[in-house]
Coordinates of C-alpha atoms and ligand atoms in Angstrom, one line a residue:
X1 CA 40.3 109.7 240.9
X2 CA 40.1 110.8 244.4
X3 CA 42.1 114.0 245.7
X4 CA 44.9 113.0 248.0
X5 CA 45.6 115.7 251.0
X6 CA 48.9 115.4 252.4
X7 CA 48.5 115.3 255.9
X8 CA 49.6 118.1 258.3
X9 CA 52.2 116.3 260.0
X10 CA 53.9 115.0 256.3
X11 CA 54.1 118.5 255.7
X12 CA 55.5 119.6 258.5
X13 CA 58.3 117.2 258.0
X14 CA 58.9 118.3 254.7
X15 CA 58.9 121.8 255.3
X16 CA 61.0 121.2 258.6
X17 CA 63.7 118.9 255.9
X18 CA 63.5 121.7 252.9
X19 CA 64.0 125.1 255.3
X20 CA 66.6 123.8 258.2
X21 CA 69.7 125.4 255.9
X22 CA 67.7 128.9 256.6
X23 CA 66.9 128.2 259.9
X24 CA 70.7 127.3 260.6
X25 CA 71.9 130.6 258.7
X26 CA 69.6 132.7 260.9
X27 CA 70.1 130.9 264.0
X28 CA 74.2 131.4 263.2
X29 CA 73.6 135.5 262.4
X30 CA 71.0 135.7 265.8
X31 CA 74.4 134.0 267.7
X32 CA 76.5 136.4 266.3
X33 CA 74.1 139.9 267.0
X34 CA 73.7 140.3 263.5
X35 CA 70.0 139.8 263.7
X36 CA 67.5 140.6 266.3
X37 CA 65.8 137.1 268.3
X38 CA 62.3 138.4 267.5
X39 CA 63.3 139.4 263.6
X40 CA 64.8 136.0 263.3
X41 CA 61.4 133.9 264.9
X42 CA 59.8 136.5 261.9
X43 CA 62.0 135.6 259.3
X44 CA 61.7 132.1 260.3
X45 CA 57.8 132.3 260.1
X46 CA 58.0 133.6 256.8
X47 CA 60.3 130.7 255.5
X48 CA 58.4 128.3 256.5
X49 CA 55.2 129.9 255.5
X50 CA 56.1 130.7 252.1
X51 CA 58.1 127.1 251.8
X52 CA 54.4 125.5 253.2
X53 CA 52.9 126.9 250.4
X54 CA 55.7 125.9 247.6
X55 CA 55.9 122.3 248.7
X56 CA 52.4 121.4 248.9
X57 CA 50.9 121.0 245.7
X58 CA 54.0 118.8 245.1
X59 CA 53.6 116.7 247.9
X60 CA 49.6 116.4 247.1
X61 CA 50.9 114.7 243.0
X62 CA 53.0 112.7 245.1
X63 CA 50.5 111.4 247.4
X64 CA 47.7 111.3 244.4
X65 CA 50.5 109.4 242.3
X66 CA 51.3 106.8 245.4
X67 CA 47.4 105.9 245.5
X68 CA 47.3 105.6 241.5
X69 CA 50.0 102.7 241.8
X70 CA 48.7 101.3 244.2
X71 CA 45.7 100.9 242.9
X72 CA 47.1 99.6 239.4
X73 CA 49.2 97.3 241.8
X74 CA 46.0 95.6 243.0
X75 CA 44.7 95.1 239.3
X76 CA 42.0 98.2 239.9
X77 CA 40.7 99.7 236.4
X78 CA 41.4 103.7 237.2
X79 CA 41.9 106.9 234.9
X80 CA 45.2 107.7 235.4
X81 CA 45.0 111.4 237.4
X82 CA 46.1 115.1 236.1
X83 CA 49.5 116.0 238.0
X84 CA 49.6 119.7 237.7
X85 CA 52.8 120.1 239.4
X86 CA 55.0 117.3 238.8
X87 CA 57.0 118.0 235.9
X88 CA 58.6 115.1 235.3
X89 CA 56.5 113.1 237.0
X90 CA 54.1 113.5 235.1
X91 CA 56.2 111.5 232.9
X92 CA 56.2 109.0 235.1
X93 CA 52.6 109.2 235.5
X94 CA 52.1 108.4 231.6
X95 CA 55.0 105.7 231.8
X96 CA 53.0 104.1 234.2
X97 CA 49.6 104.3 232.1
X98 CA 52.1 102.2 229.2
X99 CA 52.8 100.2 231.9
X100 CA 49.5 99.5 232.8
X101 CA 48.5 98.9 229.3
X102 CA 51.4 96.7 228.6
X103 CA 49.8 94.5 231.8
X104 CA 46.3 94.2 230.1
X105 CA 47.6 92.7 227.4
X106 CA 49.7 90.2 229.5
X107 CA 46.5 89.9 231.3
X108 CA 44.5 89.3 227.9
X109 CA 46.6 86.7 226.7
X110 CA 47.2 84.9 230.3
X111 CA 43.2 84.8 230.0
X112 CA 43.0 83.8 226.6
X113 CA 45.7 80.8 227.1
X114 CA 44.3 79.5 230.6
X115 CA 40.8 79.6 228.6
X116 CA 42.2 77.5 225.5
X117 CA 44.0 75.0 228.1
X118 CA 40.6 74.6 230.1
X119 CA 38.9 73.7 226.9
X120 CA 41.4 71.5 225.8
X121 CA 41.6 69.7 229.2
X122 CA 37.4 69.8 229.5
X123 CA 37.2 69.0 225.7
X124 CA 39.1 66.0 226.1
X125 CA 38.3 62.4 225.4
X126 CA 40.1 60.8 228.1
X127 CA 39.4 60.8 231.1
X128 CA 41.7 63.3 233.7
X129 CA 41.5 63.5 237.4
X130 CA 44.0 65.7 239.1
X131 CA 44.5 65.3 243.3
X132 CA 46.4 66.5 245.7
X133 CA 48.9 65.1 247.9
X134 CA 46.0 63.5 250.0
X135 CA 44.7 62.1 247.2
X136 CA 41.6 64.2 246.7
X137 CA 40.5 65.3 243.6
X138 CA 41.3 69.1 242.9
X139 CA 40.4 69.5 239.1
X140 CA 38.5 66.8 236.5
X141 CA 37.7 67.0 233.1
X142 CA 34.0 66.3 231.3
X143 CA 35.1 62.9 230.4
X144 CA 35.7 62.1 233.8
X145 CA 32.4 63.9 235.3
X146 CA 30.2 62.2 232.8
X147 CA 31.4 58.9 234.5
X148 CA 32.2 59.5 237.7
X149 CA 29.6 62.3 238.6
X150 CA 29.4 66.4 238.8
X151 CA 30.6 68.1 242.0
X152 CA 34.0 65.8 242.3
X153 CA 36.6 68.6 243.5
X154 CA 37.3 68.2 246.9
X155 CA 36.2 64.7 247.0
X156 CA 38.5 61.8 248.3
X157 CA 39.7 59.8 245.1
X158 CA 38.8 57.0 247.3
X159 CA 34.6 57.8 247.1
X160 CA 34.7 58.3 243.8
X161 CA 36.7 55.5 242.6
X162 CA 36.7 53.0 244.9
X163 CA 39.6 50.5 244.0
X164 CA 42.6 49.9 245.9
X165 CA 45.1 48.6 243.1
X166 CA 44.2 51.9 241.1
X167 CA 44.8 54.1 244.6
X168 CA 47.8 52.1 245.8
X169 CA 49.4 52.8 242.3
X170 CA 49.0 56.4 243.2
X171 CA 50.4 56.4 246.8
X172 CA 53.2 54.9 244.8
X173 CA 53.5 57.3 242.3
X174 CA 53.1 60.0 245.1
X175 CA 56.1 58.8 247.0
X176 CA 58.5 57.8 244.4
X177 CA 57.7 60.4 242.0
X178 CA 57.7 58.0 239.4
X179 CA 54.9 57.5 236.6
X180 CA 52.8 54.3 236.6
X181 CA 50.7 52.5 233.6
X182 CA 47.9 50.2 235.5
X183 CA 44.8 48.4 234.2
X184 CA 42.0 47.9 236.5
X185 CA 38.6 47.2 236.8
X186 CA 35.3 48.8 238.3
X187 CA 32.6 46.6 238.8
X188 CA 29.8 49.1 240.0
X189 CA 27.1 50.0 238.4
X190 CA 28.1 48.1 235.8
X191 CA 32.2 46.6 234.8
X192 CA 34.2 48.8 233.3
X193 CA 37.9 48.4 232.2
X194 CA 40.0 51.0 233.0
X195 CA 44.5 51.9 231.2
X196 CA 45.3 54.5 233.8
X197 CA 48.6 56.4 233.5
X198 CA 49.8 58.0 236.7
X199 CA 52.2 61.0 236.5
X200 CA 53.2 63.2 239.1
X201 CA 54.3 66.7 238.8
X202 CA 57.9 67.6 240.8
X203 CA 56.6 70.2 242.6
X204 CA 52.5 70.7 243.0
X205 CA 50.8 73.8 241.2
X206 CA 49.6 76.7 243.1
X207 CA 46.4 74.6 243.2
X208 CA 47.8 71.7 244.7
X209 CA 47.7 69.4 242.3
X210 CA 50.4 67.1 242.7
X211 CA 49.1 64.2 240.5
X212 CA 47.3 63.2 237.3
X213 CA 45.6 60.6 236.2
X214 CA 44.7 59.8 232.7
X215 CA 42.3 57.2 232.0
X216 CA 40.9 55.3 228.9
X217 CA 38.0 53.1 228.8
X218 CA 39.3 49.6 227.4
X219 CA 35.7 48.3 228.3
X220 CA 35.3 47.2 224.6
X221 CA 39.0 46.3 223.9
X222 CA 38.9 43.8 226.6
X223 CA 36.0 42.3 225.4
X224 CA 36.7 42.3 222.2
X225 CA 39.9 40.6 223.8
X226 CA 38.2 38.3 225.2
X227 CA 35.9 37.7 222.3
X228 CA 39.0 36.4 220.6
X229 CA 40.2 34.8 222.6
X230 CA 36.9 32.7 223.1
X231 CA 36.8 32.4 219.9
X232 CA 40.0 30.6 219.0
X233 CA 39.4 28.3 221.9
X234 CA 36.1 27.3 220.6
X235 CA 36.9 26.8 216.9
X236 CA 39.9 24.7 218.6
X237 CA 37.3 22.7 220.7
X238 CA 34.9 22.5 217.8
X239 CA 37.5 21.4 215.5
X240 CA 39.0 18.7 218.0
X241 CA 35.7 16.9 218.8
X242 CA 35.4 15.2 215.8
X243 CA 38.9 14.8 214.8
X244 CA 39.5 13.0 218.4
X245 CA 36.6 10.8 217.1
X246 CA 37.8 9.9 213.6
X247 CA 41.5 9.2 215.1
X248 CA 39.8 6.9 217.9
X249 CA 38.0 4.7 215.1
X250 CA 41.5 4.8 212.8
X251 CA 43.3 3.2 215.4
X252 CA 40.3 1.1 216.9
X253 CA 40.0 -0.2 212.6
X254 CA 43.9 -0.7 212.8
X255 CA 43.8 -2.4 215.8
X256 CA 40.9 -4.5 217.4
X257 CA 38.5 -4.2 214.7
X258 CA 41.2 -4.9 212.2
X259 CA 39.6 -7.7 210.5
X260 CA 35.7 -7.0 211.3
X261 CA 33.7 -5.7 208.3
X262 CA 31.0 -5.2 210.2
X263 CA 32.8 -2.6 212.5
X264 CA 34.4 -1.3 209.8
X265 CA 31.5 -0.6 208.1
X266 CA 29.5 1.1 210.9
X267 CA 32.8 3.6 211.7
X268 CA 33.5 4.2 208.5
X269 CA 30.2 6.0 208.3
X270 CA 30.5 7.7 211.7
X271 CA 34.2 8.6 210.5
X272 CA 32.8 10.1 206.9
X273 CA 29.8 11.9 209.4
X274 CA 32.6 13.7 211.5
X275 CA 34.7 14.5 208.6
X276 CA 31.4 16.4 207.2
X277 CA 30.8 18.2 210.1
X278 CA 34.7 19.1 210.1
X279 CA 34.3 20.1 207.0
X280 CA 31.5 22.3 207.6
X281 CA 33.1 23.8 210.1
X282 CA 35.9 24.9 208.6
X283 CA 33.8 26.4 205.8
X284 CA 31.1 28.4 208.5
X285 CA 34.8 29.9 209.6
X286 CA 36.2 30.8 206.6
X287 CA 32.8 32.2 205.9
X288 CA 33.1 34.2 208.7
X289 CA 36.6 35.4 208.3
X290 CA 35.4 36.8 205.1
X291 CA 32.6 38.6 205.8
X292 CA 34.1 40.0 208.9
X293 CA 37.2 40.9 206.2
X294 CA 34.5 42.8 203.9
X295 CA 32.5 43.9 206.4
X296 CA 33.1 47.7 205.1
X297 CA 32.2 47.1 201.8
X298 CA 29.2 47.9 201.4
X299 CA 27.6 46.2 198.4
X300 CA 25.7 48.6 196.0
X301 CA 25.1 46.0 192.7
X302 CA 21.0 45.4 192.4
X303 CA 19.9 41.6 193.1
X304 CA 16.7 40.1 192.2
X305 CA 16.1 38.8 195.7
X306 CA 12.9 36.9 195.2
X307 CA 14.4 34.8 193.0
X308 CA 17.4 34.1 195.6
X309 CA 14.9 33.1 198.4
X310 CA 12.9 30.9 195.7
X311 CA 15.7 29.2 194.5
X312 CA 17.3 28.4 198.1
X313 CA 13.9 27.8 199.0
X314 CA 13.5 24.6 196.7
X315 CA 17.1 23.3 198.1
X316 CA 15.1 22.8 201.2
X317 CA 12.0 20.9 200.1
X318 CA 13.5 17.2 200.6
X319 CA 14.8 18.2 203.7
X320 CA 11.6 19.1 205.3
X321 CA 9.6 16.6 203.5
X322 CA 11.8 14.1 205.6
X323 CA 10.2 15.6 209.0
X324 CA 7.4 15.7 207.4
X325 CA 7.2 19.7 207.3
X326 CA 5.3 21.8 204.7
X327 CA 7.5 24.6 203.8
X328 CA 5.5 27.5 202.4
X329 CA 7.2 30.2 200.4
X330 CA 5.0 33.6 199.6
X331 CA 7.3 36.3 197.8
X332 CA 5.0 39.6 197.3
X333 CA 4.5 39.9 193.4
X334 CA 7.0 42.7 192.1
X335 CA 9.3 42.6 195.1
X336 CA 12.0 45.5 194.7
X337 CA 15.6 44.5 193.6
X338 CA 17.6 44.7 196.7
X339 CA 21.3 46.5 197.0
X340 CA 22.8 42.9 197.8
X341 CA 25.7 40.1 196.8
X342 CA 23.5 36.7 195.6
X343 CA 26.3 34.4 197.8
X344 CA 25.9 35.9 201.1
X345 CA 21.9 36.7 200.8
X346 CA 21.8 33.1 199.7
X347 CA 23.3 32.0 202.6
X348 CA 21.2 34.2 205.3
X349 CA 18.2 32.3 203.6
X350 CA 19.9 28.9 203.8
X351 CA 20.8 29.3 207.5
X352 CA 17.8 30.8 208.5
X353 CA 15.4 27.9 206.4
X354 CA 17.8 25.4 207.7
X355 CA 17.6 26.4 211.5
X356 CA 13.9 26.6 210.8
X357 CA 13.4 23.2 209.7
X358 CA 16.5 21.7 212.4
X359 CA 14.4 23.7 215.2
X360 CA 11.2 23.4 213.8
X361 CA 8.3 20.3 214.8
X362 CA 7.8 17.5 212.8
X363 CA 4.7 18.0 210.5
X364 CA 4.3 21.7 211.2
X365 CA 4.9 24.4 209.0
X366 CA 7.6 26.3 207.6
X367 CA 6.7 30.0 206.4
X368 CA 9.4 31.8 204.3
X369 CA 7.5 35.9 203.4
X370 CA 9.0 38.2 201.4
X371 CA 7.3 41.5 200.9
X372 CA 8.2 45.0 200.9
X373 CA 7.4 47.2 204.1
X374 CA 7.2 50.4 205.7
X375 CA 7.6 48.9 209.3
X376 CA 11.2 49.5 210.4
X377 CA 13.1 47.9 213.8
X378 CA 14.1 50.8 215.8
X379 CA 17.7 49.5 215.7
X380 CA 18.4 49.8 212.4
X381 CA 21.4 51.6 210.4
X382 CA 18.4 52.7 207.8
X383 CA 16.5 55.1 209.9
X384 CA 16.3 57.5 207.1
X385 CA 14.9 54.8 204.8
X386 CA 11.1 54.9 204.3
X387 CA 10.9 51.5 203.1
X388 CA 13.0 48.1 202.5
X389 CA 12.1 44.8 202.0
X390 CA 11.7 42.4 204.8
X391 CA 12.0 38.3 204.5
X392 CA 10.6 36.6 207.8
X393 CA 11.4 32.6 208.4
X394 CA 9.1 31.3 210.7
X395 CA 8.8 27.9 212.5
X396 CA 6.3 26.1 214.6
X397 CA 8.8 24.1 216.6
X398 CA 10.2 25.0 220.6
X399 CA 10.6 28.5 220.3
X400 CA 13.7 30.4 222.3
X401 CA 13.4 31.7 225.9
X402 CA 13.8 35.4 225.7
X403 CA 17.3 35.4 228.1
X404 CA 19.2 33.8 225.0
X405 CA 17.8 36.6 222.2
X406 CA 20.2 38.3 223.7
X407 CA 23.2 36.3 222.4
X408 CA 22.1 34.2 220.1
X409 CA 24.1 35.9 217.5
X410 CA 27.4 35.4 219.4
X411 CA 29.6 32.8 217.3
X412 CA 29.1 29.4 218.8
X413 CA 26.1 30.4 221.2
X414 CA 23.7 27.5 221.2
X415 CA 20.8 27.2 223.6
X416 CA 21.3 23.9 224.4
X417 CA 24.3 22.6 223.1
X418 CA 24.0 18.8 223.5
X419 CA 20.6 19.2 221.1
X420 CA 22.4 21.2 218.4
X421 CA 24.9 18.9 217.8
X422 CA 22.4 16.0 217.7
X423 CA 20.8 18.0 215.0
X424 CA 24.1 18.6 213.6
X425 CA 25.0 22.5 213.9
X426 CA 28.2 24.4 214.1
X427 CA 27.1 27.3 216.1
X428 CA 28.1 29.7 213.6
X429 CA 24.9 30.1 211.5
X430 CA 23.0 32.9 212.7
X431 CA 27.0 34.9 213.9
X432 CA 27.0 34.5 209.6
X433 CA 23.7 35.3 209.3
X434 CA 24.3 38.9 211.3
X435 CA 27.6 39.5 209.4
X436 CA 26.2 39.5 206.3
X437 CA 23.3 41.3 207.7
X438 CA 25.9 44.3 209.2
X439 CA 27.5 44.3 205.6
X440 CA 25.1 45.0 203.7
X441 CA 23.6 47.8 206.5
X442 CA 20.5 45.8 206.7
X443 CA 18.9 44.6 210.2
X444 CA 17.7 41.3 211.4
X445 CA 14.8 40.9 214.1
X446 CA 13.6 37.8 216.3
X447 CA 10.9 36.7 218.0
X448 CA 10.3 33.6 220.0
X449 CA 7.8 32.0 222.0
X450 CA 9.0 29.2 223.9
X451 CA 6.6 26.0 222.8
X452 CA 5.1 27.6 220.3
X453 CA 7.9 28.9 217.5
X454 CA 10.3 31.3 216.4
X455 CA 10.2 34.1 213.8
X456 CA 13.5 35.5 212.2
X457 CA 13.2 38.9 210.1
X458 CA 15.6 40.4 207.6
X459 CA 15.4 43.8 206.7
X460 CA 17.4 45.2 203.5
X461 CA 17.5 48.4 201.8
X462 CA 15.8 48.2 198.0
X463 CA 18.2 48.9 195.6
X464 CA 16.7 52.5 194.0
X465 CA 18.2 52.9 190.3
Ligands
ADP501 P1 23.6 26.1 214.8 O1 24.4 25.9 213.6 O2 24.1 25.4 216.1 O3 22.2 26.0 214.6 P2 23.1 28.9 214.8 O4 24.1 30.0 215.0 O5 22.4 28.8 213.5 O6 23.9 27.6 215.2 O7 22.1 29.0 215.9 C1 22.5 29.2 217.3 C2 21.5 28.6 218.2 O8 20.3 29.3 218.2 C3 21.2 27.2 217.9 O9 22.1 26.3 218.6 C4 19.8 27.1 218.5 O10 19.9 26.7 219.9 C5 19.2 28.4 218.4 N1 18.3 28.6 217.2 C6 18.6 29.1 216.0 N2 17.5 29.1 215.2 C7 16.5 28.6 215.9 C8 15.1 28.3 215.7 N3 14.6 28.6 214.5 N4 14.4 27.8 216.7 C9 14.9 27.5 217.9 N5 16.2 27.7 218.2 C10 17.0 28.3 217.2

């Protein structure tokens, strides 16, 4: 530590303060002719001479002691300094060292808990944006960066979320000092769905944040939501259709056609057609219902899978023998048993034969492969498999233009709606088809080309004993 001089004109004051009682005495026995004027001015030199020289090295600790605080005061790291002639305050130099040290580990644990709170908030899964009065953004989290950009504080909450319900909720909140629970929606670069809750704090930090927002991406809620709610209008539409048909002939047989075999005989056959497809249907959905139910269980029994394709395979050869369609069946000689339940496999190869022959032209060909391969889809859950065993259904017929891949999947998606139901389909095969598919952590592939036929691949992991 530096050496503090007292200045000249400090010590002249002290020495001034700390000798004036002599000074008085001689100045009273000068009055008085007890002491000569020019023995006094020599006395009075000497006094302050020799009280000069007392006070100094005190005042000097002093002075050396006032910078020492001060600099502790403005958080400076300093070795505490040797006070030689400060008794007790040299006590009070050491108490200050505690002092000091007693601050540092204040200090430490401010650090550490300021630290642990900015992981927390960074570390986050929601989304937190904190702004001012003036609504601009003063502190953000990584959830919210990795959406809304780096580089956000100081930003108007305006430029980086531009929607006005979301930013009239917070001039709300702002005045009113009330919390608010809003859903909205951004729609650039892509929609999202946003729950934002809106709190405000009664006074603002020594940052000036005033506000927080909290916000949770509901993108997939909402369209799981809406999924649902497709859904059940759909199976409601689907399942009306026909009923509205059979009770339109009832009544039409009860009244009108009361006493026209004829008529009778032709609705009666529309009526038992409309009950089928009803019927189908309703199993397609409870199909679904179930797989979606199970779809965690994965299944781990062994199935002799060739022999499910053959056998669903021959179900089929009337059916394309009526559109005059050869159906040709190749299953690889000692295909691997498969980790797989015999119902649900069996009805992946029904829908998929089915669609092929419904889609396919009359007198082309049907191919159903099953063979054992090393060629994976990117997408699938088996990445760290080396090889499973893949059944393709392919079909000459009019193929599928590549912006329905996509969806096709989707329960109830049909290309072209009006043709499916003329070929009689419920719109739920290939969304039964997938479940299954997902269940048993398999993968399913397609490739189209419009005019010329569509391929549909399965991929399933091999059951290894
Ligand atoms: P559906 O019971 O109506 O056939 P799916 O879920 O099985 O329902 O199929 C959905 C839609 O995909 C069908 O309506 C049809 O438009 C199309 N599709 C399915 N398979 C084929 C195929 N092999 N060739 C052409 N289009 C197909």
């Amino acid at each position: 530590m530096r050496k503090n001089y007292v200045s000249f004109s400090t010590l002249l004051k002290s020495v001034l303060i700390v000798t004036s009682p002599a000074l008085v005495v001689l100045a009273v026995y000068v009055f008085f002719g007890m002491l000569v004027l020019s023995q006094a001015m020599y006395a009075c030199g000497l006094v302050f001479l020799a009280t000069g020289a007392l006070i100094y090295p005190f005042l000097s600790n002093l002075s050396t002691l006032t910078h020492y605080v001060n600099e502790i005061a403005q958080d400076k790291r300093v070795a505490p300094p040797a006070l030689s002639f400060l008794g007790s305050a040299g006590e009070l130099s050491e108490a200050l060292n505690r002092l000091q040290a007693g601050w540092d580990v204040k200090k430490k644990q401010m650090e550490t808990i300021i630290t642990e709170r900015e992981i927390l908030v960074d570390t986050l899964p929601d989304i937190l944006i904190m702004v001012n009065d003036d609504k601009k953004v003063v502190r953000t989290n990584r959830a919210a960066r990795a959406i809304f950009g780096q580089n956000l504080a100081g930003k108007a909450l305006d430029d980086v979320i531009p929607n006005r319900y979301l930013l009239n909720a917070i001039s709300s909140v702002i005045q009113d000092l009330k919390g608010r629970e809003i859903e909205f929606r951004i729609e650039d670069p892509m929609v999202r769905d946003f729950l934002a809750i809106i709190e405000r704090f009664p006074v603002p930090t020594a940052g000036g944040i005033s506000t927080v927002i909290t916000m949770n991406d509901i993108t997939e809620l909402k369209s799981v939501e809406q999924m649902r709610a497709d859904f059940v209008a759909n199976a409601s539409h689907e399942l009306r259709t026909p009923l509205a048909s059979i009770k339109g002939f009832v009544e039409t047989l009860m009244g009108p056609a009361k006493d026209d075999p004829e008529a009778r005989e032709e609705f009666l056959a529309i009526m038992l057609e409309q009950a089928d497809r009803m019927q189908q249907l309703i199993g397609d959905l409870l199909s679904l219902s179930k797989i979606e139910m199970n779809v965690h269980a994965v299944p781990t029994e062994p199935l002799d899978f060739a022999a499910v394709v053959r056998k669903e395979a021959d179900t089929f050869v009337r059916m394309a023998a009526e559109k005059n369609q050869r159906l040709v069946v190749t299953i690889h000689d000692n295909l691997p048993q498969v980790k797989g339940e015999a119902n649900e496999l069996a009805q992946v190869v029904h829908n998929l034969i089915s669609n092929a022959i419904k889609y396919g032209f009359a007198d082309s060909d049907v191919t159903v492969s099953a063979k054992i391969t090393t060629e994976l889809p990117q997408d699938l859950n088996m990445r760290n498999l080396s090889r499973v065993v893949a059944l393709s259904v392919r079909d000459q017929g009019e193929g599928i233009a590549k912006q329905h891949l996509p969806r096709l999947m989707e329960r109830f998606y049909r290309v072209d709606s009006a043709r499916t139901r003329q070929v009689g389909g419920t719109g739920l095969g290939l969304a039964i088809v997938k479940g299954i598919i997902q269940r048993h952590r398999g993968a399913i592939t397609v490739d189209s080309v419009v005019g010329e036929g569509t391929n549909f691949t399965v991929y399933l992991p091999i059951y290894e004993a």
